[in-house]
Amino acid sequence: MLESSIQVNQSDMNLAGHVDNVNLYRWFNDQRLELFDIISSRVGQPFVPPYVKTELQFMREVFDHEAVLLRLNICHIGGKSFRIEQQLMQDQTLCAICETTAVNFSVESQSACVIEGSVKAALESFSRK
């Protein structure tokens, strides 16, 4: 699991008085990029898999009175793709769930490739036990 804390800023707010939903997409993506940086350093080469699907479910508004906690798990590793599940919590309450499917992609061959070896081990280290 990867956890990140984000302090909500006034600039994150919209006219309705809560965090603008577009910021949640950005926060979730920033955490996924953090994951890919960690995996890149572990495997010794850039790991930037393209997303093929992202779904975000809003459960409750997010406000500026307390930091938010993001939790990330790899919930499935397939042959050539994997799914990332993320949760956003505030006040110990679930506010949003994001699920993203990404593909292990070879720039050289311009095609999806099998997840194996050190990449698979790195992904497994972030999966639920």
mmCIF file of N, CA and C in Angstrom:
data_model
loop_
_atom_site.group_PDB
_atom_site.id
_atom_site.type_symbol
_atom_site.label_atom_id
_atom_site.label_comp_id
_atom_site.label_asym_id
_atom_site.label_seq_id
_atom_site.Cartn_x
_atom_site.Cartn_y
_atom_site.Cartn_z
ATOM 1 N N MET A 1 0.853 -1.182 0.000
ATOM 2 C CA MET A 1 0.000 0.000 0.000
ATOM 3 C C MET A 1 0.892 1.236 0.000
ATOM 4 N N LEU A 2 0.444 2.225 -0.707
ATOM 5 C CA LEU A 2 1.099 3.526 -0.718
ATOM 6 C C LEU A 2 0.116 4.532 -0.146
ATOM 7 N N GLU A 3 0.557 5.309 0.834
ATOM 8 C CA GLU A 3 -0.300 6.338 1.424
ATOM 9 C C GLU A 3 0.319 7.708 1.213
ATOM 10 N N SER A 4 -0.530 8.667 0.933
ATOM 11 C CA SER A 4 -0.109 10.049 0.727
ATOM 12 C C SER A 4 -1.086 10.966 1.437
ATOM 13 N N SER A 5 -0.561 12.017 2.038
ATOM 14 C CA SER A 5 -1.409 13.022 2.685
ATOM 15 C C SER A 5 -1.296 14.321 1.896
ATOM 16 N N ILE A 6 -2.443 14.948 1.670
ATOM 17 C CA ILE A 6 -2.469 16.200 0.907
ATOM 18 C C ILE A 6 -3.204 17.246 1.731
ATOM 19 N N GLN A 7 -2.557 18.376 1.895
ATOM 20 C CA GLN A 7 -3.199 19.492 2.570
ATOM 21 C C GLN A 7 -4.065 20.237 1.558
ATOM 22 N N VAL A 8 -5.323 20.370 1.863
ATOM 23 C CA VAL A 8 -6.250 21.061 0.967
ATOM 24 C C VAL A 8 -5.989 22.561 1.064
ATOM 25 N N ASN A 9 -5.892 23.221 -0.081
ATOM 26 C CA ASN A 9 -5.643 24.661 -0.135
ATOM 27 C C ASN A 9 -6.903 25.408 -0.559
ATOM 28 N N GLN A 10 -6.950 26.662 -0.256
ATOM 29 C CA GLN A 10 -8.076 27.499 -0.661
ATOM 30 C C GLN A 10 -8.244 27.498 -2.180
ATOM 31 N N SER A 11 -7.124 27.391 -2.891
ATOM 32 C CA SER A 11 -7.196 27.389 -4.359
ATOM 33 C C SER A 11 -7.840 26.112 -4.910
ATOM 34 N N ASP A 12 -7.985 25.085 -4.085
ATOM 35 C CA ASP A 12 -8.637 23.837 -4.499
ATOM 36 C C ASP A 12 -10.164 23.942 -4.459
ATOM 37 N N MET A 13 -10.663 24.993 -3.833
ATOM 38 C CA MET A 13 -12.101 25.120 -3.586
ATOM 39 C C MET A 13 -12.826 25.694 -4.806
ATOM 40 N N ASN A 14 -14.115 25.357 -4.919
ATOM 41 C CA ASN A 14 -14.942 25.940 -5.969
ATOM 42 C C ASN A 14 -15.988 26.862 -5.336
ATOM 43 N N LEU A 15 -16.838 27.445 -6.141
ATOM 44 C CA LEU A 15 -17.822 28.401 -5.634
ATOM 45 C C LEU A 15 -18.904 27.749 -4.771
ATOM 46 N N ALA A 16 -19.031 26.427 -4.855
ATOM 47 C CA ALA A 16 -20.019 25.723 -4.031
ATOM 48 C C ALA A 16 -19.507 25.471 -2.610
ATOM 49 N N GLY A 17 -18.235 25.799 -2.351
ATOM 50 C CA GLY A 17 -17.699 25.687 -0.998
ATOM 51 C C GLY A 17 -17.009 24.374 -0.682
ATOM 52 N N HIS A 18 -16.774 23.539 -1.704
ATOM 53 C CA HIS A 18 -16.037 22.298 -1.471
ATOM 54 C C HIS A 18 -14.941 22.179 -2.530
ATOM 55 N N VAL A 19 -14.071 21.186 -2.352
ATOM 56 C CA VAL A 19 -12.983 20.983 -3.305
ATOM 57 C C VAL A 19 -13.581 20.638 -4.668
ATOM 58 N N ASP A 20 -13.087 21.313 -5.687
ATOM 59 C CA ASP A 20 -13.536 21.050 -7.047
ATOM 60 C C ASP A 20 -13.157 19.617 -7.426
ATOM 61 N N ASN A 21 -14.098 18.888 -8.023
ATOM 62 C CA ASN A 21 -13.872 17.478 -8.337
ATOM 63 C C ASN A 21 -12.672 17.246 -9.239
ATOM 64 N N VAL A 22 -12.333 18.197 -10.093
ATOM 65 C CA VAL A 22 -11.193 18.016 -10.983
ATOM 66 C C VAL A 22 -9.894 17.861 -10.174
ATOM 67 N N ASN A 23 -9.826 18.443 -8.981
ATOM 68 C CA ASN A 23 -8.639 18.295 -8.150
ATOM 69 C C ASN A 23 -8.455 16.860 -7.673
ATOM 70 N N LEU A 24 -9.544 16.135 -7.471
ATOM 71 C CA LEU A 24 -9.428 14.743 -7.058
ATOM 72 C C LEU A 24 -8.749 13.918 -8.150
ATOM 73 N N TYR A 25 -9.114 14.178 -9.412
ATOM 74 C CA TYR A 25 -8.440 13.489 -10.519
ATOM 75 C C TYR A 25 -6.936 13.770 -10.480
ATOM 76 N N ARG A 26 -6.577 15.030 -10.254
ATOM 77 C CA ARG A 26 -5.163 15.412 -10.215
ATOM 78 C C ARG A 26 -4.445 14.729 -9.056
ATOM 79 N N TRP A 27 -5.064 14.736 -7.859
ATOM 80 C CA TRP A 27 -4.450 14.110 -6.691
ATOM 81 C C TRP A 27 -4.238 12.617 -6.906
ATOM 82 N N PHE A 28 -5.256 11.939 -7.461
ATOM 83 C CA PHE A 28 -5.107 10.507 -7.723
ATOM 84 C C PHE A 28 -4.004 10.268 -8.750
ATOM 85 N N ASN A 29 -3.945 11.069 -9.806
ATOM 86 C CA ASN A 29 -2.903 10.894 -10.816
ATOM 87 C C ASN A 29 -1.521 11.167 -10.238
ATOM 88 N N ASP A 30 -1.383 12.193 -9.419
ATOM 89 C CA ASP A 30 -0.083 12.478 -8.800
ATOM 90 C C ASP A 30 0.388 11.287 -7.962
ATOM 91 N N GLN A 31 -0.532 10.633 -7.260
ATOM 92 C CA GLN A 31 -0.139 9.477 -6.459
ATOM 93 C C GLN A 31 0.266 8.301 -7.358
ATOM 94 N N ARG A 32 -0.452 8.094 -8.468
ATOM 95 C CA ARG A 32 -0.052 7.031 -9.402
ATOM 96 C C ARG A 32 1.333 7.319 -9.970
ATOM 97 N N LEU A 33 1.629 8.576 -10.292
ATOM 98 C CA LEU A 33 2.954 8.928 -10.796
ATOM 99 C C LEU A 33 4.028 8.682 -9.741
ATOM 100 N N GLU A 34 3.694 8.913 -8.467
ATOM 101 C CA GLU A 34 4.619 8.585 -7.375
ATOM 102 C C GLU A 34 4.907 7.082 -7.365
ATOM 103 N N LEU A 35 3.865 6.269 -7.531
ATOM 104 C CA LEU A 35 4.038 4.815 -7.610
ATOM 105 C C LEU A 35 4.977 4.457 -8.754
ATOM 106 N N PHE A 36 4.759 5.037 -9.931
ATOM 107 C CA PHE A 36 5.576 4.699 -11.096
ATOM 108 C C PHE A 36 7.031 5.136 -10.901
ATOM 109 N N ASP A 37 7.266 6.249 -10.197
ATOM 110 C CA ASP A 37 8.634 6.666 -9.873
ATOM 111 C C ASP A 37 9.313 5.638 -8.967
ATOM 112 N N ILE A 38 8.582 5.143 -7.985
ATOM 113 C CA ILE A 38 9.130 4.133 -7.076
ATOM 114 C C ILE A 38 9.478 2.864 -7.850
ATOM 115 N N ILE A 39 8.552 2.417 -8.698
ATOM 116 C CA ILE A 39 8.806 1.205 -9.480
ATOM 117 C C ILE A 39 9.967 1.424 -10.443
ATOM 118 N N SER A 40 10.035 2.590 -11.084
ATOM 119 C CA SER A 40 11.144 2.900 -11.993
ATOM 120 C C SER A 40 12.483 2.781 -11.280
ATOM 121 N N SER A 41 12.564 3.304 -10.065
ATOM 122 C CA SER A 41 13.831 3.226 -9.327
ATOM 123 C C SER A 41 14.155 1.790 -8.929
ATOM 124 N N ARG A 42 13.154 0.989 -8.654
ATOM 125 C CA ARG A 42 13.387 -0.415 -8.280
ATOM 126 C C ARG A 42 13.840 -1.259 -9.461
ATOM 127 N N VAL A 43 13.278 -1.016 -10.637
ATOM 128 C CA VAL A 43 13.605 -1.850 -11.800
ATOM 129 C C VAL A 43 14.752 -1.268 -12.629
ATOM 130 N N GLY A 44 15.162 -0.043 -12.342
ATOM 131 C CA GLY A 44 16.307 0.547 -13.026
ATOM 132 C C GLY A 44 16.024 1.060 -14.428
ATOM 133 N N GLN A 45 14.752 1.290 -14.729
ATOM 134 C CA GLN A 45 14.389 1.867 -16.031
ATOM 135 C C GLN A 45 13.048 2.556 -15.883
ATOM 136 N N PRO A 46 12.739 3.487 -16.782
ATOM 137 C CA PRO A 46 11.457 4.193 -16.673
ATOM 138 C C PRO A 46 10.271 3.223 -16.771
ATOM 139 N N PHE A 47 9.311 3.416 -15.887
ATOM 140 C CA PHE A 47 8.072 2.643 -15.904
ATOM 141 C C PHE A 47 6.928 3.634 -15.899
ATOM 142 N N VAL A 48 6.346 3.868 -17.076
ATOM 143 C CA VAL A 48 5.254 4.827 -17.233
ATOM 144 C C VAL A 48 4.175 4.176 -18.090
ATOM 145 N N PRO A 49 3.400 3.273 -17.505
ATOM 146 C CA PRO A 49 2.391 2.579 -18.285
ATOM 147 C C PRO A 49 1.210 3.479 -18.635
ATOM 148 N N PRO A 50 0.705 3.365 -19.847
ATOM 149 C CA PRO A 50 -0.463 4.177 -20.211
ATOM 150 C C PRO A 50 -1.731 3.645 -19.540
ATOM 151 N N TYR A 51 -2.621 4.563 -19.238
ATOM 152 C CA TYR A 51 -3.919 4.205 -18.667
ATOM 153 C C TYR A 51 -4.869 3.887 -19.812
ATOM 154 N N VAL A 52 -5.660 2.836 -19.638
ATOM 155 C CA VAL A 52 -6.681 2.525 -20.634
ATOM 156 C C VAL A 52 -8.079 2.756 -20.089
ATOM 157 N N LYS A 53 -8.179 2.899 -18.772
ATOM 158 C CA LYS A 53 -9.493 3.155 -18.169
ATOM 159 C C LYS A 53 -9.292 3.745 -16.776
ATOM 160 N N THR A 54 -10.057 4.786 -16.479
ATOM 161 C CA THR A 54 -10.079 5.363 -15.133
ATOM 162 C C THR A 54 -11.517 5.657 -14.764
ATOM 163 N N GLU A 55 -11.924 5.165 -13.612
ATOM 164 C CA GLU A 55 -13.262 5.429 -13.096
ATOM 165 C C GLU A 55 -13.132 6.059 -11.717
ATOM 166 N N LEU A 56 -13.852 7.137 -11.516
ATOM 167 C CA LEU A 56 -13.828 7.834 -10.234
ATOM 168 C C LEU A 56 -15.251 7.922 -9.710
ATOM 169 N N GLN A 57 -15.438 7.420 -8.520
ATOM 170 C CA GLN A 57 -16.751 7.457 -7.878
ATOM 171 C C GLN A 57 -16.675 8.422 -6.702
ATOM 172 N N PHE A 58 -17.519 9.450 -6.738
ATOM 173 C CA PHE A 58 -17.576 10.450 -5.679
ATOM 174 C C PHE A 58 -18.589 9.994 -4.633
ATOM 175 N N MET A 59 -18.154 9.941 -3.379
ATOM 176 C CA MET A 59 -19.012 9.479 -2.293
ATOM 177 C C MET A 59 -19.488 10.630 -1.407
ATOM 178 N N ARG A 60 -18.598 11.619 -1.237
ATOM 179 C CA ARG A 60 -18.886 12.736 -0.346
ATOM 180 C C ARG A 60 -18.009 13.913 -0.736
ATOM 181 N N GLU A 61 -18.479 15.109 -0.474
ATOM 182 C CA GLU A 61 -17.680 16.304 -0.776
ATOM 183 C C GLU A 61 -16.430 16.346 0.103
ATOM 184 N N VAL A 62 -15.398 17.012 -0.409
ATOM 185 C CA VAL A 62 -14.156 17.225 0.321
ATOM 186 C C VAL A 62 -14.063 18.714 0.623
ATOM 187 N N PHE A 63 -13.660 19.045 1.848
ATOM 188 C CA PHE A 63 -13.607 20.437 2.285
ATOM 189 C C PHE A 63 -12.180 20.829 2.643
ATOM 190 N N ASP A 64 -11.983 22.089 3.009
ATOM 191 C CA ASP A 64 -10.634 22.599 3.252
ATOM 192 C C ASP A 64 -10.239 22.630 4.727
ATOM 193 N N HIS A 65 -10.979 21.986 5.603
ATOM 194 C CA HIS A 65 -10.670 22.059 7.032
ATOM 195 C C HIS A 65 -9.655 21.030 7.504
ATOM 196 N N GLU A 66 -9.394 19.996 6.712
ATOM 197 C CA GLU A 66 -8.474 18.946 7.134
ATOM 198 C C GLU A 66 -7.810 18.331 5.911
ATOM 199 N N ALA A 67 -6.569 17.861 6.094
ATOM 200 C CA ALA A 67 -5.862 17.181 5.010
ATOM 201 C C ALA A 67 -6.631 15.927 4.593
ATOM 202 N N VAL A 68 -6.375 15.489 3.379
ATOM 203 C CA VAL A 68 -6.968 14.242 2.905
ATOM 204 C C VAL A 68 -5.892 13.162 2.870
ATOM 205 N N LEU A 69 -6.320 11.928 3.006
ATOM 206 C CA LEU A 69 -5.429 10.777 2.961
ATOM 207 C C LEU A 69 -5.772 9.964 1.719
ATOM 208 N N LEU A 70 -4.761 9.705 0.896
ATOM 209 C CA LEU A 70 -4.926 8.852 -0.278
ATOM 210 C C LEU A 70 -4.255 7.513 -0.002
ATOM 211 N N ARG A 71 -4.966 6.440 -0.322
ATOM 212 C CA ARG A 71 -4.420 5.085 -0.188
ATOM 213 C C ARG A 71 -4.461 4.426 -1.562
ATOM 214 N N LEU A 72 -3.364 3.747 -1.906
ATOM 215 C CA LEU A 72 -3.248 3.091 -3.200
ATOM 216 C C LEU A 72 -2.861 1.633 -3.005
ATOM 217 N N ASN A 73 -3.559 0.760 -3.714
ATOM 218 C CA ASN A 73 -3.231 -0.665 -3.765
ATOM 219 C C ASN A 73 -3.294 -1.123 -5.209
ATOM 220 N N ILE A 74 -2.447 -2.077 -5.561
ATOM 221 C CA ILE A 74 -2.601 -2.785 -6.817
ATOM 222 C C ILE A 74 -3.590 -3.906 -6.517
ATOM 223 N N CYS A 75 -4.751 -3.874 -7.147
ATOM 224 C CA CYS A 75 -5.790 -4.847 -6.806
ATOM 225 C C CYS A 75 -5.826 -6.033 -7.764
ATOM 226 N N HIS A 76 -5.140 -5.942 -8.912
ATOM 227 C CA HIS A 76 -5.097 -7.073 -9.839
ATOM 228 C C HIS A 76 -3.899 -6.912 -10.770
ATOM 229 N N ILE A 77 -3.164 -7.996 -10.964
ATOM 230 C CA ILE A 77 -2.070 -8.014 -11.942
ATOM 231 C C ILE A 77 -2.388 -9.123 -12.930
ATOM 232 N N GLY A 78 -2.620 -8.740 -14.168
ATOM 233 C CA GLY A 78 -2.908 -9.711 -15.218
ATOM 234 C C GLY A 78 -1.666 -9.997 -16.039
ATOM 235 N N GLY A 79 -1.864 -10.541 -17.226
ATOM 236 C CA GLY A 79 -0.736 -10.867 -18.091
ATOM 237 C C GLY A 79 -0.019 -9.632 -18.624
ATOM 238 N N LYS A 80 -0.802 -8.645 -19.105
ATOM 239 C CA LYS A 80 -0.215 -7.439 -19.700
ATOM 240 C C LYS A 80 -0.729 -6.149 -19.075
ATOM 241 N N SER A 81 -1.695 -6.261 -18.178
ATOM 242 C CA SER A 81 -2.265 -5.058 -17.562
ATOM 243 C C SER A 81 -2.421 -5.274 -16.058
ATOM 244 N N PHE A 82 -2.687 -4.180 -15.368
ATOM 245 C CA PHE A 82 -2.914 -4.238 -13.924
ATOM 246 C C PHE A 82 -3.896 -3.147 -13.540
ATOM 247 N N ARG A 83 -4.557 -3.348 -12.393
ATOM 248 C CA ARG A 83 -5.525 -2.372 -11.898
ATOM 249 C C ARG A 83 -5.039 -1.778 -10.580
ATOM 250 N N ILE A 84 -5.211 -0.472 -10.500
ATOM 251 C CA ILE A 84 -4.854 0.288 -9.311
ATOM 252 C C ILE A 84 -6.145 0.757 -8.660
ATOM 253 N N GLU A 85 -6.277 0.510 -7.367
ATOM 254 C CA GLU A 85 -7.426 1.023 -6.624
ATOM 255 C C GLU A 85 -6.917 2.071 -5.637
ATOM 256 N N GLN A 86 -7.589 3.214 -5.625
ATOM 257 C CA GLN A 86 -7.227 4.301 -4.721
ATOM 258 C C GLN A 86 -8.456 4.756 -3.959
ATOM 259 N N GLN A 87 -8.211 5.176 -2.728
ATOM 260 C CA GLN A 87 -9.279 5.720 -1.892
ATOM 261 C C GLN A 87 -8.836 7.074 -1.367
ATOM 262 N N LEU A 88 -9.779 7.998 -1.282
ATOM 263 C CA LEU A 88 -9.529 9.307 -0.687
ATOM 264 C C LEU A 88 -10.398 9.416 0.563
ATOM 265 N N MET A 89 -9.743 9.684 1.692
ATOM 266 C CA MET A 89 -10.426 9.786 2.979
ATOM 267 C C MET A 89 -10.238 11.195 3.546
ATOM 268 N N GLN A 90 -11.271 11.686 4.209
ATOM 269 C CA GLN A 90 -11.163 12.912 4.988
ATOM 270 C C GLN A 90 -12.067 12.739 6.196
ATOM 271 N N ASP A 91 -11.603 13.164 7.351
ATOM 272 C CA ASP A 91 -12.365 12.988 8.599
ATOM 273 C C ASP A 91 -12.668 11.509 8.840
ATOM 274 N N GLN A 92 -11.754 10.635 8.446
ATOM 275 C CA GLN A 92 -11.929 9.182 8.577
ATOM 276 C C GLN A 92 -13.167 8.672 7.834
ATOM 277 N N THR A 93 -13.569 9.390 6.793
ATOM 278 C CA THR A 93 -14.725 9.020 5.986
ATOM 279 C C THR A 93 -14.284 8.885 4.531
ATOM 280 N N LEU A 94 -14.745 7.834 3.877
ATOM 281 C CA LEU A 94 -14.435 7.620 2.474
ATOM 282 C C LEU A 94 -15.161 8.667 1.624
ATOM 283 N N CYS A 95 -14.381 9.417 0.843
ATOM 284 C CA CYS A 95 -14.955 10.479 0.007
ATOM 285 C C CYS A 95 -14.967 10.127 -1.473
ATOM 286 N N ALA A 96 -14.008 9.304 -1.918
ATOM 287 C CA ALA A 96 -13.937 8.952 -3.334
ATOM 288 C C ALA A 96 -13.131 7.670 -3.508
ATOM 289 N N ILE A 97 -13.488 6.920 -4.554
ATOM 290 C CA ILE A 97 -12.761 5.713 -4.947
ATOM 291 C C ILE A 97 -12.405 5.866 -6.415
ATOM 292 N N CYS A 98 -11.160 5.554 -6.737
ATOM 293 C CA CYS A 98 -10.702 5.624 -8.112
ATOM 294 C C CYS A 98 -10.106 4.270 -8.498
ATOM 295 N N GLU A 99 -10.507 3.753 -9.650
ATOM 296 C CA GLU A 99 -9.919 2.522 -10.168
ATOM 297 C C GLU A 99 -9.380 2.791 -11.561
ATOM 298 N N THR A 100 -8.115 2.457 -11.752
ATOM 299 C CA THR A 100 -7.433 2.713 -13.016
ATOM 300 C C THR A 100 -6.829 1.423 -13.543
ATOM 301 N N THR A 101 -7.031 1.156 -14.825
ATOM 302 C CA THR A 101 -6.378 0.035 -15.495
ATOM 303 C C THR A 101 -5.254 0.600 -16.342
ATOM 304 N N ALA A 102 -4.065 0.018 -16.189
ATOM 305 C CA ALA A 102 -2.895 0.451 -16.947
ATOM 306 C C ALA A 102 -2.296 -0.762 -17.664
ATOM 307 N N VAL A 103 -1.586 -0.500 -18.754
ATOM 308 C CA VAL A 103 -1.009 -1.553 -19.576
ATOM 309 C C VAL A 103 0.515 -1.444 -19.558
ATOM 310 N N ASN A 104 1.164 -2.592 -19.398
ATOM 311 C CA ASN A 104 2.619 -2.638 -19.515
ATOM 312 C C ASN A 104 2.942 -2.495 -21.000
ATOM 313 N N PHE A 105 3.614 -1.421 -21.367
ATOM 314 C CA PHE A 105 3.762 -1.049 -22.775
ATOM 315 C C PHE A 105 5.223 -0.915 -23.148
ATOM 316 N N SER A 106 5.584 -1.479 -24.274
ATOM 317 C CA SER A 106 6.942 -1.362 -24.809
ATOM 318 C C SER A 106 6.987 -0.248 -25.841
ATOM 319 N N VAL A 107 7.793 0.756 -25.581
ATOM 320 C CA VAL A 107 7.942 1.858 -26.528
ATOM 321 C C VAL A 107 8.624 1.366 -27.805
ATOM 322 N N GLU A 108 9.588 0.440 -27.642
ATOM 323 C CA GLU A 108 10.329 -0.062 -28.804
ATOM 324 C C GLU A 108 9.403 -0.776 -29.792
ATOM 325 N N SER A 109 8.557 -1.686 -29.277
ATOM 326 C CA SER A 109 7.684 -2.456 -30.169
ATOM 327 C C SER A 109 6.320 -1.800 -30.375
ATOM 328 N N GLN A 110 6.042 -0.729 -29.608
ATOM 329 C CA GLN A 110 4.755 -0.040 -29.671
ATOM 330 C C GLN A 110 3.581 -0.992 -29.456
ATOM 331 N N SER A 111 3.757 -1.862 -28.431
ATOM 332 C CA SER A 111 2.692 -2.817 -28.123
ATOM 333 C C SER A 111 2.727 -3.184 -26.642
ATOM 334 N N ALA A 112 1.608 -3.732 -26.186
ATOM 335 C CA ALA A 112 1.535 -4.213 -24.809
ATOM 336 C C ALA A 112 2.450 -5.420 -24.668
ATOM 337 N N CYS A 113 3.062 -5.544 -23.492
ATOM 338 C CA CYS A 113 3.960 -6.674 -23.265
ATOM 339 C C CYS A 113 3.669 -7.305 -21.899
ATOM 340 N N VAL A 114 4.097 -8.530 -21.753
ATOM 341 C CA VAL A 114 3.832 -9.313 -20.554
ATOM 342 C C VAL A 114 4.517 -8.665 -19.349
ATOM 343 N N ILE A 115 3.811 -8.654 -18.236
ATOM 344 C CA ILE A 115 4.367 -8.161 -16.968
ATOM 345 C C ILE A 115 5.113 -9.314 -16.322
ATOM 346 N N GLU A 116 6.396 -9.162 -16.150
ATOM 347 C CA GLU A 116 7.189 -10.243 -15.560
ATOM 348 C C GLU A 116 8.400 -9.685 -14.819
ATOM 349 N N GLY A 117 9.106 -10.563 -14.157
ATOM 350 C CA GLY A 117 10.360 -10.233 -13.511
ATOM 351 C C GLY A 117 10.252 -9.158 -12.455
ATOM 352 N N SER A 118 11.185 -8.205 -12.510
ATOM 353 C CA SER A 118 11.275 -7.176 -11.477
ATOM 354 C C SER A 118 10.078 -6.232 -11.495
ATOM 355 N N VAL A 119 9.478 -6.020 -12.668
ATOM 356 C CA VAL A 119 8.293 -5.162 -12.739
ATOM 357 C C VAL A 119 7.138 -5.829 -12.005
ATOM 358 N N LYS A 120 6.938 -7.113 -12.244
ATOM 359 C CA LYS A 120 5.859 -7.833 -11.570
ATOM 360 C C LYS A 120 6.091 -7.855 -10.064
ATOM 361 N N ALA A 121 7.319 -8.095 -9.645
ATOM 362 C CA ALA A 121 7.633 -8.111 -8.209
ATOM 363 C C ALA A 121 7.386 -6.751 -7.580
ATOM 364 N N ALA A 122 7.735 -5.683 -8.292
ATOM 365 C CA ALA A 122 7.509 -4.333 -7.759
ATOM 366 C C ALA A 122 6.020 -4.050 -7.633
ATOM 367 N N LEU A 123 5.238 -4.426 -8.637
ATOM 368 C CA LEU A 123 3.792 -4.239 -8.560
ATOM 369 C C LEU A 123 3.195 -5.057 -7.414
ATOM 370 N N GLU A 124 3.636 -6.298 -7.278
ATOM 371 C CA GLU A 124 3.123 -7.169 -6.205
ATOM 372 C C GLU A 124 3.386 -6.597 -4.824
ATOM 373 N N SER A 125 4.454 -5.838 -4.680
ATOM 374 C CA SER A 125 4.769 -5.265 -3.365
ATOM 375 C C SER A 125 3.745 -4.213 -2.932
ATOM 376 N N PHE A 126 2.925 -3.735 -3.880
ATOM 377 C CA PHE A 126 1.876 -2.759 -3.566
ATOM 378 C C PHE A 126 0.486 -3.387 -3.603
ATOM 379 N N SER A 127 0.426 -4.701 -3.739
ATOM 380 C CA SER A 127 -0.883 -5.359 -3.770
ATOM 381 C C SER A 127 -1.320 -5.743 -2.370
ATOM 382 N N ARG A 128 -2.626 -5.895 -2.228
ATOM 383 C CA ARG A 128 -3.188 -6.286 -0.936
ATOM 384 C C ARG A 128 -2.688 -7.658 -0.567
ATOM 385 N N LYS A 129 -2.414 -7.814 0.672
ATOM 386 C CA LYS A 129 -1.956 -9.130 1.169
ATOM 387 C C LYS A 129 -3.071 -9.803 1.904
#
